[in-house]
Tab-separated table of C-alpha atoms in Angstrom:
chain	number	residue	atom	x	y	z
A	1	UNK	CA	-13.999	-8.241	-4.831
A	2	UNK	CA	-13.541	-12.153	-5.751
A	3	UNK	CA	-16.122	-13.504	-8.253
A	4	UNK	CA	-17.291	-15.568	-4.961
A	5	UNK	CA	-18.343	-12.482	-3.011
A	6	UNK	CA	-20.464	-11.366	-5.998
A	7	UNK	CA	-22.031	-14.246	-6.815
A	8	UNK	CA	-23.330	-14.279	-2.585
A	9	UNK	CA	-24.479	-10.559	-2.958
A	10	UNK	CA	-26.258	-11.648	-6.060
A	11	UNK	CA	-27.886	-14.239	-4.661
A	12	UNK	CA	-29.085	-12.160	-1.141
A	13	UNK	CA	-32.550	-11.717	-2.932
A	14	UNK	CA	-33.352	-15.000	-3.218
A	15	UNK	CA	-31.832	-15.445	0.955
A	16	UNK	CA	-34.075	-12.034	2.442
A	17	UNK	CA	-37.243	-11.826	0.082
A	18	UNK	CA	-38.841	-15.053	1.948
A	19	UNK	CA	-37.434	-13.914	5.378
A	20	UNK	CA	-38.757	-10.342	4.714
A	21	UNK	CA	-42.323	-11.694	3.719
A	22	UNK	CA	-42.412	-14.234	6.156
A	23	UNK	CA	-42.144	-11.659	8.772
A	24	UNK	CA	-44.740	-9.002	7.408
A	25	UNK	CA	-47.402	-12.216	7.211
A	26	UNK	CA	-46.525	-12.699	10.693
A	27	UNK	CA	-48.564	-9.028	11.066
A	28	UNK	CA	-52.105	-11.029	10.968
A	29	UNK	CA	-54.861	-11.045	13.632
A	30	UNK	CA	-57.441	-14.188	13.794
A	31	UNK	CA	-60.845	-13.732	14.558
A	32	UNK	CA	-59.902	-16.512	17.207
A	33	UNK	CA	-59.472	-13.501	19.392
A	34	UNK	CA	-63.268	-13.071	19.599
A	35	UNK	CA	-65.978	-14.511	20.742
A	36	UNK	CA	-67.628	-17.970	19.492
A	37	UNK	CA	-70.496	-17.390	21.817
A	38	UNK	CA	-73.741	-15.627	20.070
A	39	UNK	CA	-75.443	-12.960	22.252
A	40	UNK	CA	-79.265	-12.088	22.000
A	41	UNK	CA	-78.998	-8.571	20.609
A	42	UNK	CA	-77.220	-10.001	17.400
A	43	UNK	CA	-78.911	-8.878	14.044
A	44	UNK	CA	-80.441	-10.966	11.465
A	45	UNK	CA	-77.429	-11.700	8.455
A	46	UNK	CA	-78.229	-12.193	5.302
A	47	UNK	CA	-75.582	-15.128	3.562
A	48	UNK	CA	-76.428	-14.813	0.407
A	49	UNK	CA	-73.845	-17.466	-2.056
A	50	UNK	CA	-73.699	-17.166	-5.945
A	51	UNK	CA	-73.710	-20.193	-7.868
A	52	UNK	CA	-73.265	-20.502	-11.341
A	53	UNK	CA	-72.668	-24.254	-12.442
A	54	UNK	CA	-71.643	-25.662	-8.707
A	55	UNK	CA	-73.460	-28.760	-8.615
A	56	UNK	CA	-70.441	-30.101	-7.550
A	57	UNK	CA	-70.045	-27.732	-3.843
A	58	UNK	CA	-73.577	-26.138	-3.747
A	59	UNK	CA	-74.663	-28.497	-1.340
A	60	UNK	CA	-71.488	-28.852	1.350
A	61	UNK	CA	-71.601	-24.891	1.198
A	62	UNK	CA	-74.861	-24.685	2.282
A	63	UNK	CA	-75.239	-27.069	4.851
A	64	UNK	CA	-71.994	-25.813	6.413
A	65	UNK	CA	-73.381	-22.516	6.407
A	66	UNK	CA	-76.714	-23.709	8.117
A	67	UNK	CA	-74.812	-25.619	10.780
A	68	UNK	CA	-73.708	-22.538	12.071
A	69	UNK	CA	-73.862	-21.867	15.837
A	70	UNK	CA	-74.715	-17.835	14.925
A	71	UNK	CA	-78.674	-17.468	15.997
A	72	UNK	CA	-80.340	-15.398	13.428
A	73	UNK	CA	-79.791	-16.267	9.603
A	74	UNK	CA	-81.520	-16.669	6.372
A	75	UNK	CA	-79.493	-18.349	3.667
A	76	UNK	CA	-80.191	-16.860	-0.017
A	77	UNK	CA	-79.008	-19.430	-2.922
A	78	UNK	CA	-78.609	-17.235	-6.051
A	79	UNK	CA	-78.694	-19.550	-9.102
A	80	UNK	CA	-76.915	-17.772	-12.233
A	81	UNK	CA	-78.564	-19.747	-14.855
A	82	UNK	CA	-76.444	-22.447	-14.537
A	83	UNK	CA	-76.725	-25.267	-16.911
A	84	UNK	CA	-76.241	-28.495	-14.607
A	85	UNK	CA	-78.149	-29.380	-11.313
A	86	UNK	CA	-76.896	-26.430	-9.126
A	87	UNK	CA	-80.295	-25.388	-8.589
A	88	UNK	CA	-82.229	-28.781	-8.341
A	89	UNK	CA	-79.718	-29.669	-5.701
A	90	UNK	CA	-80.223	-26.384	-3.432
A	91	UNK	CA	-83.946	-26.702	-3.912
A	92	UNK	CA	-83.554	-30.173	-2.468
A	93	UNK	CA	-81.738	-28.442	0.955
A	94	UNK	CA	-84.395	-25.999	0.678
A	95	UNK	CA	-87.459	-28.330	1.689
A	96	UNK	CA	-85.336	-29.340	4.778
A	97	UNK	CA	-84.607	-26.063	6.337
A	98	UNK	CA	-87.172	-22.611	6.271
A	99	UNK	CA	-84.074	-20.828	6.867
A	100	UNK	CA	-82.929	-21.218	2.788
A	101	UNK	CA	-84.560	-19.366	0.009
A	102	UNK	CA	-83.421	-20.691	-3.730
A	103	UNK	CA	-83.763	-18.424	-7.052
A	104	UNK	CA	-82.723	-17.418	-10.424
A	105	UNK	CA	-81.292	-14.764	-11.415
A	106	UNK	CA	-82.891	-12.370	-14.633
A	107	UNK	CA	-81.185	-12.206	-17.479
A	108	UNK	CA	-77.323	-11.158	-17.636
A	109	UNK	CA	-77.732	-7.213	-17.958
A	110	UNK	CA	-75.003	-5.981	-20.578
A	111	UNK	CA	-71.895	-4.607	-18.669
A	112	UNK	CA	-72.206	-6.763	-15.609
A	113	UNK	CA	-70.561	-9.654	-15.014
A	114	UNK	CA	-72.308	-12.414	-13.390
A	115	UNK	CA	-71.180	-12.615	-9.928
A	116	UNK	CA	-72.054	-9.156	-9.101
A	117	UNK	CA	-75.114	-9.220	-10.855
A	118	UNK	CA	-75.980	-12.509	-8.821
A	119	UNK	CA	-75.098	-11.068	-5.517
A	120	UNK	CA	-76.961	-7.749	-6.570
A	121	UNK	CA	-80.346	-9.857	-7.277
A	122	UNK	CA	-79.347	-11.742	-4.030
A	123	UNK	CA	-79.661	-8.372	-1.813
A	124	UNK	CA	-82.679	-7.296	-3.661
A	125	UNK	CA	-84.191	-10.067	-1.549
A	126	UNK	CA	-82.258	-10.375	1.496
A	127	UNK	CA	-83.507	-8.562	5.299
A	128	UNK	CA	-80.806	-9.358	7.018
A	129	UNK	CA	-78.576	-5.574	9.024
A	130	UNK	CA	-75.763	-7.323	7.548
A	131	UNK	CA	-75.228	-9.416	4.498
A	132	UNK	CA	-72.542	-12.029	4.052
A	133	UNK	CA	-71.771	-12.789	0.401
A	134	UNK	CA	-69.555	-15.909	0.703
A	135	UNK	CA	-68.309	-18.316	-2.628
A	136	UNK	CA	-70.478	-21.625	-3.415
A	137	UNK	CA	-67.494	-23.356	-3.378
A	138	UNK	CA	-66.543	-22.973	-0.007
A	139	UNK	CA	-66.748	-24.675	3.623
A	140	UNK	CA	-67.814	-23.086	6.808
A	141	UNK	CA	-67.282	-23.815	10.291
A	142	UNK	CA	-69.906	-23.863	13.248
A	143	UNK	CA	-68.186	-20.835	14.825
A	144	UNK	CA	-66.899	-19.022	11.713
A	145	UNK	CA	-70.330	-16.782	11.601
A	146	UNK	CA	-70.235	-15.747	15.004
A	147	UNK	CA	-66.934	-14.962	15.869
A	148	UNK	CA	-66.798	-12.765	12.487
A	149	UNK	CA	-70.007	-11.314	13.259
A	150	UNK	CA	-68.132	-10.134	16.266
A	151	UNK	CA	-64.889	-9.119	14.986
A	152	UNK	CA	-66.848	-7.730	12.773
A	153	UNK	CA	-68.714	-5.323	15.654
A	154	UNK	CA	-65.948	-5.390	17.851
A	155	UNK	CA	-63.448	-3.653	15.217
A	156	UNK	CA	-66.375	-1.265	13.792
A	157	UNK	CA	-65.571	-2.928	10.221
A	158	UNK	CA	-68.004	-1.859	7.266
A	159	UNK	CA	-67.133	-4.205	5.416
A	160	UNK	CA	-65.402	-7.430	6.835
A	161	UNK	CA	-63.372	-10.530	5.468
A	162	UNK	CA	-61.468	-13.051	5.968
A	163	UNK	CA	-58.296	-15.370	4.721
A	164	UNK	CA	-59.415	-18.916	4.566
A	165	UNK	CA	-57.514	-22.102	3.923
A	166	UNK	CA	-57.344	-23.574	0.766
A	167	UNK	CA	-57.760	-26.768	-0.072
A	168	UNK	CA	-55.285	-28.432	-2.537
A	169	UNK	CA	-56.606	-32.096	-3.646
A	170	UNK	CA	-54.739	-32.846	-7.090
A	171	UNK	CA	-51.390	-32.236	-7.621
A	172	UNK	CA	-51.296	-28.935	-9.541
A	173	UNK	CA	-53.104	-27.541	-7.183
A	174	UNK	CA	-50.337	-27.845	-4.298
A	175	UNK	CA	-48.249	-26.721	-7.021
A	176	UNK	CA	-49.968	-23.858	-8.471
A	177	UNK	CA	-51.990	-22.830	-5.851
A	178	UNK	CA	-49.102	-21.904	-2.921
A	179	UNK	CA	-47.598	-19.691	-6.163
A	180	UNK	CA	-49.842	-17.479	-6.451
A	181	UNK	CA	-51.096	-16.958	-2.719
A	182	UNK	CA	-47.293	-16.267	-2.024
A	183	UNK	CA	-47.034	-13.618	-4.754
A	184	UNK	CA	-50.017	-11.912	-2.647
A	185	UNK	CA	-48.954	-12.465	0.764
A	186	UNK	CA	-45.403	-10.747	-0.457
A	187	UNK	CA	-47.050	-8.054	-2.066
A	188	UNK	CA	-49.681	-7.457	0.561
A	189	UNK	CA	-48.339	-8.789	4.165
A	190	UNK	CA	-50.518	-10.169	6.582
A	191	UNK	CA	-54.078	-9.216	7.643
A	192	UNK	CA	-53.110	-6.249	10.131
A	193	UNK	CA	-50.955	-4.343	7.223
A	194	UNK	CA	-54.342	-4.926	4.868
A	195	UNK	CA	-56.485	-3.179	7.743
A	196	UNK	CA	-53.917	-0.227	8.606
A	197	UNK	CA	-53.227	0.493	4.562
A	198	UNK	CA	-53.700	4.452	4.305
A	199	UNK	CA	-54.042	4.013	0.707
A	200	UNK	CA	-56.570	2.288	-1.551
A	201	UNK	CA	-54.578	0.622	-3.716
A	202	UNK	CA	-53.583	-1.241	-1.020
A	203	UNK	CA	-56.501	-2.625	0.366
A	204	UNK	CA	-58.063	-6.343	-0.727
A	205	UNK	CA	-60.465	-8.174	0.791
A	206	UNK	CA	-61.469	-12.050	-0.064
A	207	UNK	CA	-64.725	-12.382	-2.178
A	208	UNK	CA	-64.886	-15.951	-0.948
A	209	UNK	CA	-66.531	-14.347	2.327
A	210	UNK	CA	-66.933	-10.818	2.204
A	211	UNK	CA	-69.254	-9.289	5.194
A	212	UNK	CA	-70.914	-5.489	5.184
A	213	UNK	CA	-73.345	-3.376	7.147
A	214	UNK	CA	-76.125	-2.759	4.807
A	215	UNK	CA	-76.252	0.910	5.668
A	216	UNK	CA	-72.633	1.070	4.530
A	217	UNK	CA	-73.191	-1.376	0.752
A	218	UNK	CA	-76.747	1.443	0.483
A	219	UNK	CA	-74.177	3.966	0.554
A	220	UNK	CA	-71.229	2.908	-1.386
A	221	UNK	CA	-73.490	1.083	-4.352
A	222	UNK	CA	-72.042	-2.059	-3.388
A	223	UNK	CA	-71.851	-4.591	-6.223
A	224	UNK	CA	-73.505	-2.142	-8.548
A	225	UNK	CA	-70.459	0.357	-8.648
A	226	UNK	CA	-68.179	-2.809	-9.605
A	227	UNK	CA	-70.377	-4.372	-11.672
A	228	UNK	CA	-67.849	-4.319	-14.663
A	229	UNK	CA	-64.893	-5.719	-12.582
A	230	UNK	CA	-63.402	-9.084	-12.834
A	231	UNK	CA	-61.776	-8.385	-9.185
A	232	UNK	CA	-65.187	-7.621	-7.320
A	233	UNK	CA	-63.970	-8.111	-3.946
A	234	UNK	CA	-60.502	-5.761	-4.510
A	235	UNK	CA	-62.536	-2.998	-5.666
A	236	UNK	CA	-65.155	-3.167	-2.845
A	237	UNK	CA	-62.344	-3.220	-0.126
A	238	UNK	CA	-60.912	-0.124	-2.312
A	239	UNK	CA	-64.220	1.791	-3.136
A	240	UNK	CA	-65.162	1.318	0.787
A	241	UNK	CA	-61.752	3.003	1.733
A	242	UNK	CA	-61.977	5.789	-0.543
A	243	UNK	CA	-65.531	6.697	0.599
A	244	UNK	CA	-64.345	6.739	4.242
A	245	UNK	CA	-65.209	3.394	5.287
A	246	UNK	CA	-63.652	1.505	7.710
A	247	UNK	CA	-62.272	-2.108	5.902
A	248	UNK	CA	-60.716	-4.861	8.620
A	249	UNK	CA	-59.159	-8.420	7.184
A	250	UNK	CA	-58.453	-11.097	9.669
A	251	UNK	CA	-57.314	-14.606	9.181
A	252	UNK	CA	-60.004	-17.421	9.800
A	253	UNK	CA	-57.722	-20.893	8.388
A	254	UNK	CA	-59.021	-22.215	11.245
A	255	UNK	CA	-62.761	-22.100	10.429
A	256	UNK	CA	-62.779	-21.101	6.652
A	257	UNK	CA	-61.720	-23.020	4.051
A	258	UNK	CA	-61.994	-22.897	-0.178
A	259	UNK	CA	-61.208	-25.688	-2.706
A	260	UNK	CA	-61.631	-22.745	-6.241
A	261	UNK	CA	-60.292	-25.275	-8.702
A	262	UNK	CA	-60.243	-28.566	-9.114
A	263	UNK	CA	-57.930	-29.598	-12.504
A	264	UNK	CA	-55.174	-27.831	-14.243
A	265	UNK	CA	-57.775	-26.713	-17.124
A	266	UNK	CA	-59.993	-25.224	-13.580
A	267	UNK	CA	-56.635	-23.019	-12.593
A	268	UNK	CA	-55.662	-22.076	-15.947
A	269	UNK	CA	-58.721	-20.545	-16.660
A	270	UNK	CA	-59.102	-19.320	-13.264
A	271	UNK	CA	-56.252	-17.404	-12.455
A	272	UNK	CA	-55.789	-16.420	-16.104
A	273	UNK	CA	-58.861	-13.886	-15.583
A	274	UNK	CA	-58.059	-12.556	-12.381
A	275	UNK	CA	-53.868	-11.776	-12.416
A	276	UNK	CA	-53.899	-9.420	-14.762
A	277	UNK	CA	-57.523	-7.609	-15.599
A	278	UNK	CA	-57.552	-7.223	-11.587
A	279	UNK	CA	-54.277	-7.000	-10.530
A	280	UNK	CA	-53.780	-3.832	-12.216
A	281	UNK	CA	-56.304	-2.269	-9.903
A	282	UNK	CA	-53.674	-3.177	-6.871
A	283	UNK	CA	-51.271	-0.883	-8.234
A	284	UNK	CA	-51.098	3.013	-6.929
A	285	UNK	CA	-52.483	5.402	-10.008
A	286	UNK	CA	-48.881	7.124	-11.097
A	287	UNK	CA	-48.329	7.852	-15.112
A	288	UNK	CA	-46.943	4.790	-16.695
A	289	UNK	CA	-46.527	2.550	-14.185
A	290	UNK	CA	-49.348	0.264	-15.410
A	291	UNK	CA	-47.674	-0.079	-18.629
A	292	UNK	CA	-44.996	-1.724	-16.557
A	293	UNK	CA	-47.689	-4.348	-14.714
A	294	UNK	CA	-46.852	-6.985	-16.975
A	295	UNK	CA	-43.194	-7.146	-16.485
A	296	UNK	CA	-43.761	-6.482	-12.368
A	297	UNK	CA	-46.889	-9.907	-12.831
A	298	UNK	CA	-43.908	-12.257	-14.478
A	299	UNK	CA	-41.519	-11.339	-12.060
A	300	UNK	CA	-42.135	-13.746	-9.122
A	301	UNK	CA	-42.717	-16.705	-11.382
A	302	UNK	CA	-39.248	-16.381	-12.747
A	303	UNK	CA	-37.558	-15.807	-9.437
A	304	UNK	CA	-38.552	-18.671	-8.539
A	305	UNK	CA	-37.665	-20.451	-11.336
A	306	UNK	CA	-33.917	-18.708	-12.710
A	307	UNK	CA	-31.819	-20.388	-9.828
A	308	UNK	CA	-32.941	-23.979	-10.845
A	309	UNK	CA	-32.619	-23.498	-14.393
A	310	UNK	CA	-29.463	-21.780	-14.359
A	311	UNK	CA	-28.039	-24.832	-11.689
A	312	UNK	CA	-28.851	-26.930	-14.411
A	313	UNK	CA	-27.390	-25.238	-17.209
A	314	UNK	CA	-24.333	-24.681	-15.227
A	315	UNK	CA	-23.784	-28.240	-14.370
A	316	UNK	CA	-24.402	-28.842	-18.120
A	317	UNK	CA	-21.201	-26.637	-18.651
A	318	UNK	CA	-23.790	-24.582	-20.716
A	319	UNK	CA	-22.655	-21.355	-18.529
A	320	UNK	CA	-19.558	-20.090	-16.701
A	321	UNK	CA	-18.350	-21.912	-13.807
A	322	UNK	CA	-18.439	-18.426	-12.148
A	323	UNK	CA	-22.463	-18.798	-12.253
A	324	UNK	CA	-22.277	-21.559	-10.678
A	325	UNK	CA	-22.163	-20.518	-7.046
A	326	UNK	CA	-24.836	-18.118	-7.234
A	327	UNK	CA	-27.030	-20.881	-8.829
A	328	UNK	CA	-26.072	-23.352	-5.985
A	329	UNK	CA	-26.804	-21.093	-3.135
A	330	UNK	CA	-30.213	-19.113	-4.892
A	331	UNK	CA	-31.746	-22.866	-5.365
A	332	UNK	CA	-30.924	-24.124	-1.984
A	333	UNK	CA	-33.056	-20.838	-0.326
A	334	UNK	CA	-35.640	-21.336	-2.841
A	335	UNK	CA	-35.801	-25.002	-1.853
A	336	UNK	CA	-35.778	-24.280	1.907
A	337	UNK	CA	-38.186	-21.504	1.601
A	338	UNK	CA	-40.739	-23.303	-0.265
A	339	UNK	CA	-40.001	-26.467	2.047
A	340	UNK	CA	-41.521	-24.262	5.093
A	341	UNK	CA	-44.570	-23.271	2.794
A	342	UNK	CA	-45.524	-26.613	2.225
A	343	UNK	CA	-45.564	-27.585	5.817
A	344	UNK	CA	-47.184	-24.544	6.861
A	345	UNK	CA	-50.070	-25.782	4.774
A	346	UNK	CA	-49.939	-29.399	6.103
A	347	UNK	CA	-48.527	-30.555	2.864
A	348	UNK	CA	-45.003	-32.397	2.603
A	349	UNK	CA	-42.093	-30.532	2.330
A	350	UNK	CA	-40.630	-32.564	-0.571
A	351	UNK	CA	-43.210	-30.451	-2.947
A	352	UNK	CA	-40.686	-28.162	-2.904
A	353	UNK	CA	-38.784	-30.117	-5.059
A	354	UNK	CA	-41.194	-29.262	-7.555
A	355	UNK	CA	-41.602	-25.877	-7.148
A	356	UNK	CA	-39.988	-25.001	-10.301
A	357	UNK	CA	-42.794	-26.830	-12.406
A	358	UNK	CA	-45.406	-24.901	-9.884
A	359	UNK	CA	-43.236	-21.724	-11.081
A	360	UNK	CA	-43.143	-22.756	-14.976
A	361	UNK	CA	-46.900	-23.754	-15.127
A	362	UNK	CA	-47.747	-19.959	-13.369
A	363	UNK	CA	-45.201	-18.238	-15.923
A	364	UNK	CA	-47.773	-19.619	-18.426
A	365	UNK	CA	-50.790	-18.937	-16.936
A	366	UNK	CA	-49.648	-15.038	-15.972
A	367	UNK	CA	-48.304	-14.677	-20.009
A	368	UNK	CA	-51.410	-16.043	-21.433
A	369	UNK	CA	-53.905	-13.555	-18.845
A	370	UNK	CA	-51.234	-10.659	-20.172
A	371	UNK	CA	-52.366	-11.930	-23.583
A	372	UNK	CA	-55.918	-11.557	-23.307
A	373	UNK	CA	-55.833	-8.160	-21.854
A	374	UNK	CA	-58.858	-7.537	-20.223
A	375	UNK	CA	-61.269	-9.934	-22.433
A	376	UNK	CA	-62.439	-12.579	-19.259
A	377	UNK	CA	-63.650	-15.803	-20.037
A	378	UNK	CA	-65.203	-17.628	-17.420
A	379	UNK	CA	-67.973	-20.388	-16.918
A	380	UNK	CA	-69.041	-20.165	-21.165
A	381	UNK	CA	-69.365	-15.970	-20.513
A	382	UNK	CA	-67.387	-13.601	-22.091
A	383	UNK	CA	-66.525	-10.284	-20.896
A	384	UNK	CA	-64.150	-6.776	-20.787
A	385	UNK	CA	-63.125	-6.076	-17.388
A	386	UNK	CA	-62.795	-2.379	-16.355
């Protein structure tokens, strides 16, 4: 075998691991294939939005919400002592709609973290047969209630949610941002393969809009039983599963949309308490393979990094010539594959000519949430994720 032919095989990897996960996110369902028309007999849903320190969003997020085309809603503003105007400014859409109710939360109860505890106070004064718990920092279309209300009914989900777009302003964001969202497409396919999982460990749902029954979040203790986990929204779609409820995830890009961080100090922080504290949780429960999380969590990152590194350090004359092939054919599918990313997204496909800063700037943030272990830091809180 010539040193050619093994520097191709070596190199396949980096050729069939986008083709492969291309084609199992390709196994998604929109809820485009329902209904945008609301019928009479629909039941009164609760959206009930945590906000902590959103003076910046609170107010798009609720008036997208209210210009909803769904019939009967009540819209519950949960303000988590937050130290700006977050509340002030929801108060303010308050007086111009009955349909919004704005509070506080109590006091931080010890072994809670504060978005559960937010939504928890939220359904202690919601009457809505089904509640929506949806992020403050995202945007709604007219039809995006209804037709999930109806997927929702239609595919007899307890608990429903959705994949939204997400909105990349600065440039780390396009650069961080399609990272880490393709690390979880590969790992978890598209909506349909989320749906069919048989096992719990591989269920998810989005915590940006997360819809139940409340019969079914009575039953399973909803935000209660995860009160002490940084990944809320993974362990709901898993606790619902292993209690023998039925979990559906369907893409809504069209009508659902999130901007979660706005500055590279925004994403550090923000996927450095999430990777690693809750990514464990995605992993099936077999002796010792936790122990190898960290090592699996920095894999991607330096994927997609080696083959530009190494073409550089080859044409440096820093490594064999022999590497040089393999280098030269790994970068050019890394290029093309993150070239079709960025135009699936709307974005320009000469970002990919960045992607291995995206790559280098994710390496960090993954090493430094392997760092802090389960300690979470996150809008001046501190906490230990279970």
């Amino acid at each position: 075998m010539t040193s050619d032919t093994i520097a191709l095989l070596a190199a396949l990897p980096w050729i069939i691991i986008p083709v492969v996960s291309a084609i199992r996110l390709r196994d998604s369902r929109s809820i485009d294939d329902f209904s945008a028309d609301p019928s009479p007999e629909l039941p009164l849903v609760s959206v009930i939005i945590p906000a902590r320190n959103e003076a910046r969003n609170i107010e798009r997020c609720v008036r997208s919400v209210l210009a909803t085309s769904y019939p009967d809603l009540e819209v519950l503003v949960v303000d988590d002592q937050s130290d700006d105007d977050t509340g002030e400014i929801a108060t303010k859409v308050q007086r111009t709609d009955p349909r919004v109710l704005v509070f506080t939360t109590p006091q931080l109860p010890r072994g809670w973290f504060g978005k559960q505890w937010a939504c928890w106070t939220g359904v202690s004064k919601a009457r809505g047969a089904i509640y929506c718990f949806t992020d403050a920092d995202t945007t709604h279309s007219p039809e995006l209630l209804t037709r999930a209300v109806n997927a929702m009914a239609g595919r007899k989900a307890d608990l429903f949610t959705v994949a939204g777009r997400q909105e990349m302003v600065t440039l780390w964001e396009k650069l961080i941002q399609p990272q880490v969202f393709t690390m979880l497409n590969a790992w978890y396919g598209g909506t349909e393969s989320v749906t069919r999982a048989r096992h719990s460990w591989r269920k998810i749902a989005n915590g940006q809009f997360l819809m139940t029954t409340r019969a079914a979040y009575e039953e399973t203790g909803g935000h209660e039983a995860v009160r002490a986990s940084v990944a809320e929204d993974l362990m709901l779609a898993q606790l619902y599963h292993r209690l023998g409820k039925h979990v559906v995830f369907m893409d809504a890009r069209q009508h659902f949309s999130t901007r979660m961080y706005a500055s590279l100090r925004e994403l550090v922080a923000g996927w450095g308490k999430n990777v690693f504290a809750g990514g464990m949780h995605a992993l099936p429960r077999l002796p010792g393979l936790r122990l190898l999380f960290p090592l699996a969590l920095i894999t991607p990152p330096l994927m997609v990094l080696a083959p530009s590194v190494v073409l550089l350090l080859a044409l440096a004359g820093l490594l064999p010539g022999a590497v040089l092939l393999w280098a030269i054919v790994a970068t050019a599918s890394t290029l093309l594959a993150w070239a079709v990313i960025y135009m699936d997204e709307g974005e320009s496909p000469l970002l990919a000519l960045l992607h291995p800063l995206g790559a280098a700037m994710t390496l960090f943030i993954f090493l430094r949430a392997i760092a802090r272990g389960s300690r979470v830091q996150w809008k001046d809180r501190v906490y230990r994720s279970a």
